[in-house]
Short mmCIF file of C-alpha atoms in Angstrom, two decimals:
data_model
loop_
_atom_site.label_atom_id
_atom_site.label_comp_id
_atom_site.label_asym_id
_atom_site.label_seq_id
_atom_site.Cartn_x
_atom_site.Cartn_y
_atom_site.Cartn_z
CA UNK N 653 -30.63 -71.19 -46.37
CA UNK N 654 -32.37 -69.27 -49.15
CA UNK N 655 -30.72 -65.94 -49.90
CA UNK N 656 -32.97 -62.90 -49.47
CA UNK N 657 -34.15 -61.26 -52.68
CA UNK N 658 -33.69 -57.50 -52.50
CA UNK N 659 -34.69 -54.49 -54.56
CA UNK N 660 -32.71 -51.51 -53.30
CA UNK N 661 -33.60 -47.83 -53.66
CA UNK N 662 -30.50 -45.83 -52.79
CA UNK N 663 -28.52 -42.59 -53.14
CA UNK N 664 -24.87 -43.67 -52.78
CA UNK N 665 -23.37 -42.13 -50.47
CA UNK N 666 -20.82 -43.72 -48.19
CA UNK N 667 -23.18 -45.59 -45.86
CA UNK N 668 -25.25 -46.72 -48.87
CA UNK N 669 -22.06 -48.26 -50.24
CA UNK N 670 -21.54 -50.35 -47.12
CA UNK N 671 -25.17 -51.45 -47.24
CA UNK N 672 -24.81 -52.53 -50.87
CA UNK N 673 -21.61 -54.43 -50.02
CA UNK N 674 -23.65 -56.22 -47.35
CA UNK N 675 -26.44 -57.01 -49.78
CA UNK N 676 -23.95 -58.47 -52.24
CA UNK N 677 -22.43 -60.67 -49.51
CA UNK N 678 -25.66 -61.92 -47.99
CA UNK N 679 -28.44 -61.66 -50.58
CA UNK N 680 -29.39 -61.44 -54.24
CA UNK N 681 -29.99 -57.97 -55.68
CA UNK N 682 -32.70 -57.60 -58.32
CA UNK N 683 -31.73 -54.00 -59.06
CA UNK N 684 -30.57 -50.64 -57.75
CA UNK N 685 -32.97 -47.73 -58.25
CA UNK N 686 -31.17 -44.44 -57.72
CA UNK N 687 -32.36 -41.11 -56.35
CA UNK N 688 -30.76 -37.79 -55.61
CA UNK N 689 -30.13 -37.25 -51.93
CA UNK N 690 -26.71 -37.39 -50.33
CA UNK N 691 -25.46 -35.71 -53.49
CA UNK N 692 -26.95 -34.99 -56.91
CA UNK N 693 -28.29 -37.70 -59.21
CA UNK N 694 -25.35 -37.58 -61.60
CA UNK N 695 -23.04 -38.52 -58.73
CA UNK N 696 -25.32 -41.09 -57.09
CA UNK N 697 -25.82 -42.92 -60.39
CA UNK N 698 -22.09 -42.90 -61.09
CA UNK N 699 -21.38 -44.17 -57.57
CA UNK N 700 -23.84 -47.03 -57.99
CA UNK N 701 -22.10 -48.03 -61.21
CA UNK N 702 -18.71 -47.82 -59.46
CA UNK N 703 -20.00 -50.27 -56.85
CA UNK N 704 -21.18 -52.68 -59.54
CA UNK N 705 -17.70 -52.54 -61.08
CA UNK N 706 -16.17 -53.36 -57.70
CA UNK N 707 -18.49 -56.27 -57.04
CA UNK N 708 -18.72 -57.67 -60.55
CA UNK N 709 -21.88 -59.11 -62.01
CA UNK N 710 -24.61 -57.38 -63.94
CA UNK N 711 -26.97 -55.86 -61.38
CA UNK N 712 -29.11 -53.33 -63.28
CA UNK N 713 -28.93 -49.67 -62.27
CA UNK N 714 -31.97 -47.46 -62.85
CA UNK N 715 -31.70 -43.67 -62.66
CA UNK N 716 -34.59 -42.01 -60.88
CA UNK N 717 -35.66 -38.64 -59.57
CA UNK N 718 -33.15 -35.80 -59.60
CA UNK N 719 -35.18 -33.63 -57.20
CA UNK N 720 -37.89 -33.97 -54.54
CA UNK N 721 -41.54 -34.21 -55.55
CA UNK N 722 -42.57 -30.69 -54.60
CA UNK N 723 -39.99 -28.33 -53.11
CA UNK N 724 -36.34 -27.86 -53.92
CA UNK N 725 -34.11 -29.49 -51.30
CA UNK N 726 -32.81 -27.24 -48.55
CA UNK N 727 -29.56 -29.20 -48.16
CA UNK N 728 -27.66 -32.25 -49.30
CA UNK N 729 -25.03 -34.27 -47.43
CA UNK N 730 -21.93 -33.49 -49.48
CA UNK N 731 -20.32 -31.97 -46.39
CA UNK N 732 -20.34 -35.49 -44.89
CA UNK N 733 -19.85 -37.73 -47.94
CA UNK N 734 -17.69 -35.49 -50.11
CA UNK N 735 -18.81 -33.46 -53.12
CA UNK N 736 -19.07 -36.60 -55.26
CA UNK N 737 -20.61 -38.70 -52.46
CA UNK N 738 -17.64 -41.07 -52.34
CA UNK N 739 -15.09 -39.03 -50.41
CA UNK N 740 -13.75 -37.20 -53.49
CA UNK N 741 -11.28 -39.98 -54.20
CA UNK N 742 -11.50 -39.52 -57.97
CA UNK N 743 -12.43 -43.01 -59.13
CA UNK N 744 -12.27 -43.59 -62.91
CA UNK N 745 -15.38 -43.55 -65.06
CA UNK N 746 -17.25 -46.79 -64.23
CA UNK N 747 -17.81 -49.46 -66.86
CA UNK N 748 -21.10 -50.82 -65.51
CA UNK N 749 -24.02 -49.88 -67.71
CA UNK N 750 -26.92 -47.62 -66.81
CA UNK N 751 -30.24 -48.99 -68.06
CA UNK N 752 -32.69 -46.88 -70.04
CA UNK N 753 -35.64 -47.64 -67.76
CA UNK N 754 -36.52 -45.06 -65.12
CA UNK N 755 -36.36 -46.09 -61.48
CA UNK N 756 -40.06 -45.74 -60.69
CA UNK N 757 -41.06 -47.83 -63.71
CA UNK N 758 -38.42 -50.43 -62.83
CA UNK N 759 -39.78 -50.71 -59.29
CA UNK N 760 -43.23 -51.39 -60.72
CA UNK N 761 -42.06 -53.83 -63.39
CA UNK N 762 -39.82 -55.91 -61.14
CA UNK N 763 -42.50 -56.28 -58.47
CA UNK N 764 -45.04 -57.28 -61.15
CA UNK N 765 -42.65 -59.88 -62.51
CA UNK N 766 -41.88 -61.23 -59.03
CA UNK N 767 -44.94 -60.54 -56.86
CA UNK N 768 -44.44 -61.30 -53.20
CA UNK N 769 -40.76 -62.21 -53.67
CA UNK N 770 -38.82 -58.98 -53.24
CA UNK N 771 -37.92 -57.10 -50.09
CA UNK N 772 -37.80 -53.41 -50.96
CA UNK N 773 -34.98 -51.67 -49.10
CA UNK N 774 -35.33 -47.87 -49.10
CA UNK N 775 -32.02 -46.21 -48.21
CA UNK N 776 -32.61 -42.86 -49.95
CA UNK N 777 -35.13 -40.07 -49.86
CA UNK N 778 -38.39 -41.76 -50.83
CA UNK N 779 -38.97 -39.84 -54.08
CA UNK N 780 -38.73 -42.83 -56.42
CA UNK N 781 -41.06 -44.94 -54.29
CA UNK N 782 -43.60 -42.14 -53.99
CA UNK N 783 -43.63 -41.62 -57.75
CA UNK N 784 -44.07 -45.36 -58.29
CA UNK N 785 -46.99 -45.34 -55.85
CA UNK N 786 -48.67 -42.46 -57.65
CA UNK N 787 -48.36 -44.42 -60.91
CA UNK N 788 -49.61 -47.66 -59.33
CA UNK N 789 -51.10 -47.61 -55.82
CA UNK N 790 -51.18 -51.42 -55.74
CA UNK N 791 -47.38 -51.60 -55.38
CA UNK N 792 -47.51 -52.50 -51.64
CA UNK N 793 -49.53 -55.62 -52.46
CA UNK N 794 -46.60 -57.04 -54.45
CA UNK N 795 -43.77 -56.27 -52.03
CA UNK N 796 -42.80 -58.96 -49.54
CA UNK N 797 -41.45 -56.40 -47.07
CA UNK N 798 -40.52 -52.72 -47.04
CA UNK N 799 -37.57 -51.64 -44.90
CA UNK N 800 -37.02 -47.87 -44.65
CA UNK N 801 -33.93 -46.15 -43.33
CA UNK N 802 -35.34 -42.83 -42.23
CA UNK N 803 -36.81 -40.67 -39.54
CA UNK N 804 -35.86 -39.72 -36.00
CA UNK N 805 -38.56 -41.11 -33.77
CA UNK N 806 -37.93 -38.90 -30.74
CA UNK N 807 -36.89 -35.81 -32.67
CA UNK N 808 -33.10 -36.14 -32.50
CA UNK N 809 -32.50 -35.55 -36.21
CA UNK N 810 -29.45 -34.72 -38.29
CA UNK N 811 -30.55 -31.82 -40.51
CA UNK N 812 -30.96 -28.07 -40.33
CA UNK N 813 -34.50 -28.70 -39.10
CA UNK N 814 -33.58 -30.03 -35.68
CA UNK N 815 -36.16 -32.86 -35.37
CA UNK N 816 -35.78 -34.11 -38.95
CA UNK N 817 -33.64 -36.96 -40.29
CA UNK N 818 -31.99 -36.46 -43.68
CA UNK N 819 -33.84 -38.96 -45.92
CA UNK N 820 -37.28 -37.87 -44.74
CA UNK N 821 -36.28 -34.21 -44.50
CA UNK N 822 -34.94 -34.15 -48.08
CA UNK N 823 -38.37 -35.02 -49.48
CA UNK N 824 -41.09 -34.94 -46.79
CA UNK N 825 -43.92 -35.16 -49.31
CA UNK N 826 -42.50 -38.39 -50.72
CA UNK N 827 -42.12 -39.87 -47.23
CA UNK N 828 -45.73 -38.88 -46.50
CA UNK N 829 -46.92 -40.69 -49.63
CA UNK N 830 -45.00 -43.86 -48.77
CA UNK N 831 -45.91 -43.92 -45.07
CA UNK N 832 -49.59 -43.46 -45.94
CA UNK N 833 -49.58 -46.12 -48.69
CA UNK N 834 -47.88 -49.07 -47.01
CA UNK N 835 -49.98 -50.82 -44.36
CA UNK N 836 -46.84 -52.22 -42.76
CA UNK N 837 -43.11 -51.51 -42.97
CA UNK N 838 -39.97 -51.68 -40.86
CA UNK N 839 -38.54 -48.30 -39.90
CA UNK N 840 -34.85 -48.07 -38.99
CA UNK N 841 -34.37 -44.51 -37.80
CA UNK N 842 -31.33 -42.27 -37.34
CA UNK N 843 -31.42 -42.60 -33.57
CA UNK N 844 -31.15 -46.40 -33.78
CA UNK N 845 -28.08 -46.07 -35.99
CA UNK N 846 -26.37 -43.88 -33.39
CA UNK N 847 -27.00 -46.54 -30.76
CA UNK N 848 -25.44 -49.16 -33.03
CA UNK N 849 -22.27 -47.35 -34.12
CA UNK N 850 -19.05 -49.37 -34.28
CA UNK N 851 -15.97 -48.67 -32.20
CA UNK N 852 -13.38 -46.89 -34.34
CA UNK N 853 -10.44 -49.13 -33.46
CA UNK N 854 -12.51 -52.26 -33.97
CA UNK N 855 -13.69 -51.03 -37.36
CA UNK N 856 -10.11 -50.18 -38.37
CA UNK N 857 -9.15 -53.77 -37.59
CA UNK N 858 -11.89 -55.02 -39.90
CA UNK N 859 -10.66 -52.77 -42.68
CA UNK N 860 -7.10 -54.03 -42.22
CA UNK N 861 -8.24 -57.66 -42.33
CA UNK N 862 -10.53 -57.30 -45.32
CA UNK N 863 -10.11 -57.57 -49.08
CA UNK N 864 -10.54 -55.12 -51.94
CA UNK N 865 -14.00 -54.21 -50.61
CA UNK N 866 -12.48 -53.10 -47.31
CA UNK N 867 -9.79 -51.13 -49.12
CA UNK N 868 -12.44 -49.39 -51.21
CA UNK N 869 -14.67 -48.61 -48.24
CA UNK N 870 -11.76 -47.42 -46.13
CA UNK N 871 -11.01 -44.84 -48.82
CA UNK N 872 -14.51 -43.47 -49.24
CA UNK N 873 -15.47 -43.40 -45.55
CA UNK N 874 -12.50 -41.29 -44.44
CA UNK N 875 -14.20 -37.94 -45.12
CA UNK N 876 -17.33 -38.93 -43.19
CA UNK N 877 -15.29 -40.22 -40.27
CA UNK N 878 -13.40 -36.92 -40.04
CA UNK N 879 -16.68 -34.98 -40.11
CA UNK N 880 -18.21 -37.14 -37.38
CA UNK N 881 -15.12 -36.83 -35.19
CA UNK N 882 -15.36 -33.03 -35.37
CA UNK N 883 -19.07 -33.03 -34.52
CA UNK N 884 -19.16 -35.25 -31.44
CA UNK N 885 -20.47 -38.31 -33.25
CA UNK N 886 -18.58 -41.20 -31.75
CA UNK N 887 -17.68 -44.34 -33.65
CA UNK N 888 -18.42 -45.44 -37.19
CA UNK N 889 -22.09 -44.67 -37.87
CA UNK N 890 -23.50 -47.10 -40.44
CA UNK N 891 -27.08 -45.98 -40.91
CA UNK N 892 -27.95 -47.70 -44.17
CA UNK N 893 -25.99 -50.79 -43.16
CA UNK N 894 -28.23 -51.20 -40.11
CA UNK N 895 -31.33 -51.02 -42.28
CA UNK N 896 -29.77 -53.53 -44.66
CA UNK N 897 -29.07 -55.91 -41.78
CA UNK N 898 -32.77 -55.78 -40.85
CA UNK N 899 -33.74 -56.37 -44.47
CA UNK N 900 -31.42 -59.34 -44.87
CA UNK N 901 -32.29 -61.00 -41.57
CA UNK N 902 -35.33 -59.69 -39.67
CA UNK N 903 -34.53 -62.01 -36.76
CA UNK N 904 -31.62 -59.70 -35.90
CA UNK N 905 -34.17 -57.30 -34.33
CA UNK N 906 -34.42 -57.88 -30.60
CA UNK N 907 -36.56 -54.87 -29.65
CA UNK N 908 -39.13 -52.95 -31.65
CA UNK N 909 -42.45 -51.18 -31.25
CA UNK N 910 -45.25 -50.87 -33.79
CA UNK N 911 -46.78 -47.41 -33.91
CA UNK N 912 -48.50 -45.01 -36.28
CA UNK N 913 -45.90 -42.71 -37.86
CA UNK N 914 -46.62 -39.61 -39.93
CA UNK N 915 -44.50 -36.86 -41.50
CA UNK N 916 -44.73 -33.15 -40.68
CA UNK N 917 -45.03 -31.21 -43.95
CA UNK N 918 -45.65 -27.63 -42.87
CA UNK N 919 -43.86 -26.73 -39.65
CA UNK N 920 -41.45 -23.81 -39.83
CA UNK N 921 -39.03 -25.59 -37.47
CA UNK N 922 -40.27 -29.15 -37.83
CA UNK N 923 -40.82 -29.78 -41.56
CA UNK N 924 -39.65 -33.31 -42.31
CA UNK N 925 -39.99 -34.55 -38.74
CA UNK N 926 -41.36 -38.03 -38.19
CA UNK N 927 -44.23 -37.83 -35.71
CA UNK N 928 -44.84 -41.04 -33.75
CA UNK N 929 -48.16 -41.68 -31.99
CA UNK N 930 -46.49 -43.43 -29.05
CA UNK N 931 -49.62 -43.47 -26.88
CA UNK N 932 -52.08 -44.48 -29.63
CA UNK N 933 -54.20 -41.37 -29.11
CA UNK N 934 -54.92 -40.49 -32.74
CA UNK N 935 -56.77 -43.62 -33.78
CA UNK N 936 -54.55 -44.11 -36.84
CA UNK N 937 -53.41 -47.56 -38.00
CA UNK N 938 -50.05 -48.51 -36.50
CA UNK N 939 -48.13 -49.19 -39.72
CA UNK N 940 -44.47 -48.75 -38.73
CA UNK N 941 -42.49 -51.42 -36.94
CA UNK N 942 -39.88 -49.13 -35.35
CA UNK N 943 -36.60 -50.96 -34.85
CA UNK N 944 -35.12 -49.98 -31.49
CA UNK N 945 -32.39 -52.55 -30.94
CA UNK N 946 -30.68 -55.30 -32.93
CA UNK N 947 -28.23 -58.05 -31.99
CA UNK N 948 -25.10 -55.93 -32.32
CA UNK N 949 -22.69 -58.85 -32.53
CA UNK N 950 -24.62 -60.36 -35.44
CA UNK N 951 -24.79 -56.97 -37.14
CA UNK N 952 -21.03 -56.63 -36.79
CA UNK N 953 -20.47 -60.10 -38.24
CA UNK N 954 -22.56 -59.18 -41.29
CA UNK N 955 -20.47 -56.06 -41.85
CA UNK N 956 -17.19 -57.94 -41.44
CA UNK N 957 -18.27 -60.46 -44.06
CA UNK N 958 -19.24 -57.65 -46.43
CA UNK N 959 -15.72 -56.23 -46.08
CA UNK N 960 -14.06 -59.57 -46.63
CA UNK N 961 -12.81 -59.64 -43.04
CA UNK N 962 -14.77 -62.75 -42.12
CA UNK N 963 -15.81 -65.80 -44.17
#
């Protein structure tokens, strides 16, 4: 079976790390383009390089936007991921190189060099993608698929703006640009990730059975697990990993609905909310394939393999 070819835009971040471990186990990675989001760009770039050290190889890392397109961010996610994004473990300075090319330009170059080959997996605020689209609006024509982890399709978000999900809420203008530009994309929202959380004891067993990747992930995820336990979030929530599973194997999706999705830019209480035209009343093209349910057993098997707990 041909391995999927992925181009990953990310802001590592604990759940980004698990997604990248999955990509390494199941696919080929053309590059990691890095944005600010979960924590600042200095940390997210360093964390990406730390992951490359762990996994070996020479996957290029491209630093991107350090701030949203228009407004300063209202919050980051350091309170979940740790101040450095990786649980404040204190890993040594990574050896993996950072390329000189900026993330937006790398996204354009790689898709020009490999038109129609790459699945673009967007795990971060969509700032880098939006900038790339403003530089070259033909980008969607060269992408095999776009998979976005973002949004909260019935308004059950995870930010200070109650209906908004973090990635979209961090840079709503960027999400607006991307959602308007791509005629079709898969949307894996925050609410779907809650429905597909892993049982804590089961996940602990995977960590115990795994290799160095499991040891690494067990360290960095501890802070996030403590936060979730204190805030009535049950199980191990693996948001970016779920999106990565959909990117690697679209047949894992067993229930989805295609609808028009837009981003609220101005609401005092709703800025950053993803607005879904469920009833098709607005006459807008239905561009988002909203993933509602995946084969959970297959998703779990993909995660176990990424942790070295299953061949």
